[in-house]
Amino acid sequence: MAQLKMQVVSIHQNSVQLQGQRQSACSACAKQQTCVSFESDSGVMHRAEFKLTEPLEVGQQVAVNCDDGFLLKAIIVLFIPPLIGMLLLAITVQLYLSDATSDLQNIGSGLASLLGFGLGLLISRFLAHNVVSQLRQRLSIYPTHSTSVKADNSMSQN
């Protein structure tokens, strides 16, 4: 299960705004002082706003959890349609222009791959609406020192 540790930064009526930083694998390593490939986190903070059934306190540490299988599904929905669109249209145009000159085949395939990528992005955007609605049901917030609180994600940003 994917987990992100966050801190409650503000509370507005029935919503709570959280802020946290993604931890790299290097942050848990004991050899980070001597490792030449260690890079400290860049300090990019993630923000999210949730509607909660139980109140939290400002400054409280919480863990936001999401099932790994669902994250894989979201990645597939977002990245596979543009890739398939790009490849299918490029190959189709390449086969269609098989009798044309090499330059015309290259230009046609390049333009077709761009068009396929754009169409794939539109398909991904359409499919993402379903994924976002499922995300609101699958995310959960657990305070690190008390009972769990189920959440309804109303807005999530990077």
PDB file of C-alpha atoms in Angstrom:
ATOM      1  CA  MET A   1       0.000   0.000   0.000  1.00  0.00           C
ATOM      2  CA  ALA A   2       1.359   3.398  -0.999  1.00  0.00           C
ATOM      3  CA  GLN A   3       1.622   5.780   1.917  1.00  0.00           C
ATOM      4  CA  LEU A   4       2.462   9.466   2.142  1.00  0.00           C
ATOM      5  CA  LYS A   5       3.080  11.135   5.493  1.00  0.00           C
ATOM      6  CA  MET A   6       1.511  14.579   5.692  1.00  0.00           C
ATOM      7  CA  GLN A   7       0.763  17.283   8.220  1.00  0.00           C
ATOM      8  CA  VAL A   8      -2.519  19.123   8.781  1.00  0.00           C
ATOM      9  CA  VAL A   9      -1.882  22.783   7.893  1.00  0.00           C
ATOM     10  CA  SER A  10      -5.389  24.260   8.036  1.00  0.00           C
ATOM     11  CA  ILE A  11      -8.969  23.356   8.809  1.00  0.00           C
ATOM     12  CA  HIS A  12     -11.934  25.014   7.090  1.00  0.00           C
ATOM     13  CA  GLN A  13     -15.418  23.851   8.186  1.00  0.00           C
ATOM     14  CA  ASN A  14     -15.583  20.242   6.869  1.00  0.00           C
ATOM     15  CA  SER A  15     -12.312  20.190   4.950  1.00  0.00           C
ATOM     16  CA  VAL A  16      -8.741  19.775   6.036  1.00  0.00           C
ATOM     17  CA  GLN A  17      -5.722  20.894   4.033  1.00  0.00           C
ATOM     18  CA  LEU A  18      -2.661  18.642   4.244  1.00  0.00           C
ATOM     19  CA  GLN A  19       0.929  19.230   3.231  1.00  0.00           C
ATOM     20  CA  GLY A  20       3.729  16.703   2.941  1.00  0.00           C
ATOM     21  CA  GLN A  21       6.902  15.753   1.172  1.00  0.00           C
ATOM     22  CA  ARG A  22       7.513  12.515  -0.717  1.00  0.00           C
ATOM     23  CA  GLN A  23      10.316  10.480   0.816  1.00  0.00           C
ATOM     24  CA  SER A  24      12.865   8.804  -1.423  1.00  0.00           C
ATOM     25  CA  ALA A  25      14.363   5.402  -0.726  1.00  0.00           C
ATOM     26  CA  CYS A  26      17.627   7.159   0.125  1.00  0.00           C
ATOM     27  CA  SER A  27      16.067   8.865   3.151  1.00  0.00           C
ATOM     28  CA  ALA A  28      15.789   5.512   4.970  1.00  0.00           C
ATOM     29  CA  CYS A  29      19.262   4.268   4.055  1.00  0.00           C
ATOM     30  CA  ALA A  30      21.924   4.108   6.760  1.00  0.00           C
ATOM     31  CA  LYS A  31      24.751   4.727   4.268  1.00  0.00           C
ATOM     32  CA  GLN A  32      23.468   8.023   2.877  1.00  0.00           C
ATOM     33  CA  GLN A  33      26.373   9.947   4.475  1.00  0.00           C
ATOM     34  CA  THR A  34      28.979   8.071   2.399  1.00  0.00           C
ATOM     35  CA  CYS A  35      26.918   7.275  -0.734  1.00  0.00           C
ATOM     36  CA  VAL A  36      27.960   9.098  -3.909  1.00  0.00           C
ATOM     37  CA  SER A  37      24.515   8.709  -5.509  1.00  0.00           C
ATOM     38  CA  PHE A  38      22.543  10.091  -2.543  1.00  0.00           C
ATOM     39  CA  GLU A  39      20.411  13.100  -3.371  1.00  0.00           C
ATOM     40  CA  SER A  40      18.428  14.822  -0.682  1.00  0.00           C
ATOM     41  CA  ASP A  41      14.779  15.552  -1.473  1.00  0.00           C
ATOM     42  CA  SER A  42      14.330  18.740  -3.449  1.00  0.00           C
ATOM     43  CA  GLY A  43      11.813  20.156  -0.999  1.00  0.00           C
ATOM     44  CA  VAL A  44       8.799  19.915  -3.301  1.00  0.00           C
ATOM     45  CA  MET A  45       5.743  19.923  -1.074  1.00  0.00           C
ATOM     46  CA  HIS A  46       2.540  18.124  -2.008  1.00  0.00           C
ATOM     47  CA  ARG A  47      -0.792  19.608  -0.961  1.00  0.00           C
ATOM     48  CA  ALA A  48      -4.171  17.940  -0.728  1.00  0.00           C
ATOM     49  CA  GLU A  49      -7.565  18.919   0.603  1.00  0.00           C
ATOM     50  CA  PHE A  50      -9.931  16.352   2.090  1.00  0.00           C
ATOM     51  CA  LYS A  51     -13.469  16.300   3.459  1.00  0.00           C
ATOM     52  CA  LEU A  52     -13.380  14.421   6.736  1.00  0.00           C
ATOM     53  CA  THR A  53     -15.961  12.699   8.869  1.00  0.00           C
ATOM     54  CA  GLU A  54     -13.984  13.407  12.060  1.00  0.00           C
ATOM     55  CA  PRO A  55     -12.008  16.573  12.840  1.00  0.00           C
ATOM     56  CA  LEU A  56      -8.225  16.696  12.996  1.00  0.00           C
ATOM     57  CA  GLU A  57      -5.975  19.238  14.682  1.00  0.00           C
ATOM     58  CA  VAL A  58      -3.647  21.685  12.952  1.00  0.00           C
ATOM     59  CA  GLY A  59      -0.098  20.332  13.133  1.00  0.00           C
ATOM     60  CA  GLN A  60      -1.195  16.712  13.501  1.00  0.00           C
ATOM     61  CA  GLN A  61       0.740  14.121  11.490  1.00  0.00           C
ATOM     62  CA  VAL A  62      -1.349  11.827   9.270  1.00  0.00           C
ATOM     63  CA  ALA A  63      -0.693   9.076   6.740  1.00  0.00           C
ATOM     64  CA  VAL A  64      -2.547   9.107   3.402  1.00  0.00           C
ATOM     65  CA  ASN A  65      -2.930   5.564   2.051  1.00  0.00           C
ATOM     66  CA  CYS A  66      -3.866   4.227  -1.384  1.00  0.00           C
ATOM     67  CA  ASP A  67      -3.900   0.667  -2.722  1.00  0.00           C
ATOM     68  CA  ASP A  68      -0.958  -0.145  -5.046  1.00  0.00           C
ATOM     69  CA  GLY A  69      -3.232  -1.959  -7.517  1.00  0.00           C
ATOM     70  CA  PHE A  70      -5.334   1.159  -7.921  1.00  0.00           C
ATOM     71  CA  LEU A  71      -2.226   3.282  -8.515  1.00  0.00           C
ATOM     72  CA  LEU A  72      -1.118   0.867 -11.233  1.00  0.00           C
ATOM     73  CA  LYS A  73      -4.547   1.149 -12.864  1.00  0.00           C
ATOM     74  CA  ALA A  74      -4.285   4.958 -12.789  1.00  0.00           C
ATOM     75  CA  ILE A  75      -0.838   4.849 -14.410  1.00  0.00           C
ATOM     76  CA  ILE A  76      -2.096   2.543 -17.161  1.00  0.00           C
ATOM     77  CA  VAL A  77      -5.117   4.772 -17.844  1.00  0.00           C
ATOM     78  CA  LEU A  78      -2.920   7.850 -18.105  1.00  0.00           C
ATOM     79  CA  PHE A  79       0.086   6.575 -20.089  1.00  0.00           C
ATOM     80  CA  ILE A  80      -0.998   3.656 -22.282  1.00  0.00           C
ATOM     81  CA  PRO A  81      -3.582   5.370 -24.572  1.00  0.00           C
ATOM     82  CA  PRO A  82      -1.124   8.053 -25.822  1.00  0.00           C
ATOM     83  CA  LEU A  83       1.543   5.406 -26.422  1.00  0.00           C
ATOM     84  CA  ILE A  84      -0.836   3.097 -28.300  1.00  0.00           C
ATOM     85  CA  GLY A  85      -2.283   5.987 -30.312  1.00  0.00           C
ATOM     86  CA  MET A  86       1.164   7.201 -31.284  1.00  0.00           C
ATOM     87  CA  LEU A  87       2.347   3.762 -32.380  1.00  0.00           C
ATOM     88  CA  LEU A  88      -0.836   2.676 -34.176  1.00  0.00           C
ATOM     89  CA  LEU A  89      -1.205   5.808 -36.275  1.00  0.00           C
ATOM     90  CA  ALA A  90       2.509   5.901 -37.142  1.00  0.00           C
ATOM     91  CA  ILE A  91       2.500   2.250 -38.230  1.00  0.00           C
ATOM     92  CA  THR A  92      -0.752   2.676 -40.180  1.00  0.00           C
ATOM     93  CA  VAL A  93       0.574   5.664 -42.105  1.00  0.00           C
ATOM     94  CA  GLN A  94       3.898   3.903 -42.666  1.00  0.00           C
ATOM     95  CA  LEU A  95       2.081   0.929 -44.221  1.00  0.00           C
ATOM     96  CA  TYR A  96      -0.247   3.167 -46.229  1.00  0.00           C
ATOM     97  CA  LEU A  97       2.684   5.136 -47.654  1.00  0.00           C
ATOM     98  CA  SER A  98       4.824   2.076 -48.389  1.00  0.00           C
ATOM     99  CA  ASP A  99       5.056   2.990 -52.096  1.00  0.00           C
ATOM    100  CA  ALA A 100       6.018   6.632 -51.399  1.00  0.00           C
ATOM    101  CA  THR A 101       9.506   8.042 -51.035  1.00  0.00           C
ATOM    102  CA  SER A 102      11.455   7.630 -47.830  1.00  0.00           C
ATOM    103  CA  ASP A 103      11.136  11.317 -46.918  1.00  0.00           C
ATOM    104  CA  LEU A 104       7.368  11.278 -47.364  1.00  0.00           C
ATOM    105  CA  GLN A 105       7.124   8.118 -45.217  1.00  0.00           C
ATOM    106  CA  ASN A 106       9.160   9.723 -42.455  1.00  0.00           C
ATOM    107  CA  ILE A 107       7.200  12.973 -42.473  1.00  0.00           C
ATOM    108  CA  GLY A 108       3.869  11.150 -42.658  1.00  0.00           C
ATOM    109  CA  SER A 109       4.787   8.791 -39.828  1.00  0.00           C
ATOM    110  CA  GLY A 110       6.041  11.653 -37.680  1.00  0.00           C
ATOM    111  CA  LEU A 111       2.884  13.701 -38.139  1.00  0.00           C
ATOM    112  CA  ALA A 112       0.704  10.625 -37.609  1.00  0.00           C
ATOM    113  CA  SER A 113       2.521   9.762 -34.386  1.00  0.00           C
ATOM    114  CA  LEU A 114       1.949  13.305 -33.086  1.00  0.00           C
ATOM    115  CA  LEU A 115      -1.733  13.090 -34.012  1.00  0.00           C
ATOM    116  CA  GLY A 116      -2.001   9.646 -32.382  1.00  0.00           C
ATOM    117  CA  PHE A 117      -0.317  10.938 -29.241  1.00  0.00           C
ATOM    118  CA  GLY A 118      -2.769  13.849 -29.070  1.00  0.00           C
ATOM    119  CA  LEU A 119      -5.768  11.564 -29.565  1.00  0.00           C
ATOM    120  CA  GLY A 120      -4.390   9.238 -26.891  1.00  0.00           C
ATOM    121  CA  LEU A 121      -4.110  12.162 -24.475  1.00  0.00           C
ATOM    122  CA  LEU A 122      -7.746  13.041 -25.108  1.00  0.00           C
ATOM    123  CA  ILE A 123      -8.761   9.426 -24.451  1.00  0.00           C
ATOM    124  CA  SER A 124      -6.675   9.395 -21.266  1.00  0.00           C
ATOM    125  CA  ARG A 125      -8.310  12.587 -20.087  1.00  0.00           C
ATOM    126  CA  PHE A 126     -11.754  11.090 -20.705  1.00  0.00           C
ATOM    127  CA  LEU A 127     -10.853   7.873 -18.840  1.00  0.00           C
ATOM    128  CA  ALA A 128      -9.248   9.821 -15.982  1.00  0.00           C
ATOM    129  CA  HIS A 129     -12.616  11.183 -14.838  1.00  0.00           C
ATOM    130  CA  ASN A 130     -13.637   7.674 -13.792  1.00  0.00           C
ATOM    131  CA  VAL A 131     -10.300   7.107 -12.050  1.00  0.00           C
ATOM    132  CA  VAL A 132     -10.605  10.375 -10.102  1.00  0.00           C
ATOM    133  CA  SER A 133     -14.074   9.457  -8.855  1.00  0.00           C
ATOM    134  CA  GLN A 134     -12.722   6.070  -7.704  1.00  0.00           C
ATOM    135  CA  LEU A 135      -9.749   7.780  -6.053  1.00  0.00           C
ATOM    136  CA  ARG A 136     -12.069   9.692  -3.755  1.00  0.00           C
ATOM    137  CA  GLN A 137     -13.391   6.389  -2.445  1.00  0.00           C
ATOM    138  CA  ARG A 138     -10.031   4.599  -2.176  1.00  0.00           C
ATOM    139  CA  LEU A 139      -7.938   7.169  -0.284  1.00  0.00           C
ATOM    140  CA  SER A 140      -7.888   6.975   3.470  1.00  0.00           C
ATOM    141  CA  ILE A 141      -6.266   9.089   6.148  1.00  0.00           C
ATOM    142  CA  TYR A 142      -4.886   7.594   9.316  1.00  0.00           C
ATOM    143  CA  PRO A 143      -3.601   9.838  12.094  1.00  0.00           C
ATOM    144  CA  THR A 144      -0.220   8.506  13.169  1.00  0.00           C
ATOM    145  CA  HIS A 145      -1.154   8.408  16.860  1.00  0.00           C
ATOM    146  CA  SER A 146      -4.930   7.804  17.051  1.00  0.00           C
ATOM    147  CA  THR A 147      -7.849   5.990  15.394  1.00  0.00           C
ATOM    148  CA  SER A 148      -8.326   5.983  11.638  1.00  0.00           C
ATOM    149  CA  VAL A 149     -10.396   8.555   9.787  1.00  0.00           C
ATOM    150  CA  LYS A 150     -11.945   7.804   6.387  1.00  0.00           C
ATOM    151  CA  ALA A 151     -11.687  10.624   3.886  1.00  0.00           C
ATOM    152  CA  ASP A 152     -13.373  11.897   0.765  1.00  0.00           C
ATOM    153  CA  ASN A 153     -10.760  13.548  -1.459  1.00  0.00           C
ATOM    154  CA  SER A 154     -12.185  16.730  -2.926  1.00  0.00           C
ATOM    155  CA  MET A 155      -9.011  18.156  -4.439  1.00  0.00           C
ATOM    156  CA  SER A 156      -5.506  16.835  -4.908  1.00  0.00           C
ATOM    157  CA  GLN A 157      -2.518  18.696  -6.306  1.00  0.00           C
ATOM    158  CA  ASN A 158       1.203  18.022  -6.667  1.00  0.00           C
TER     159      ASN A 158
END
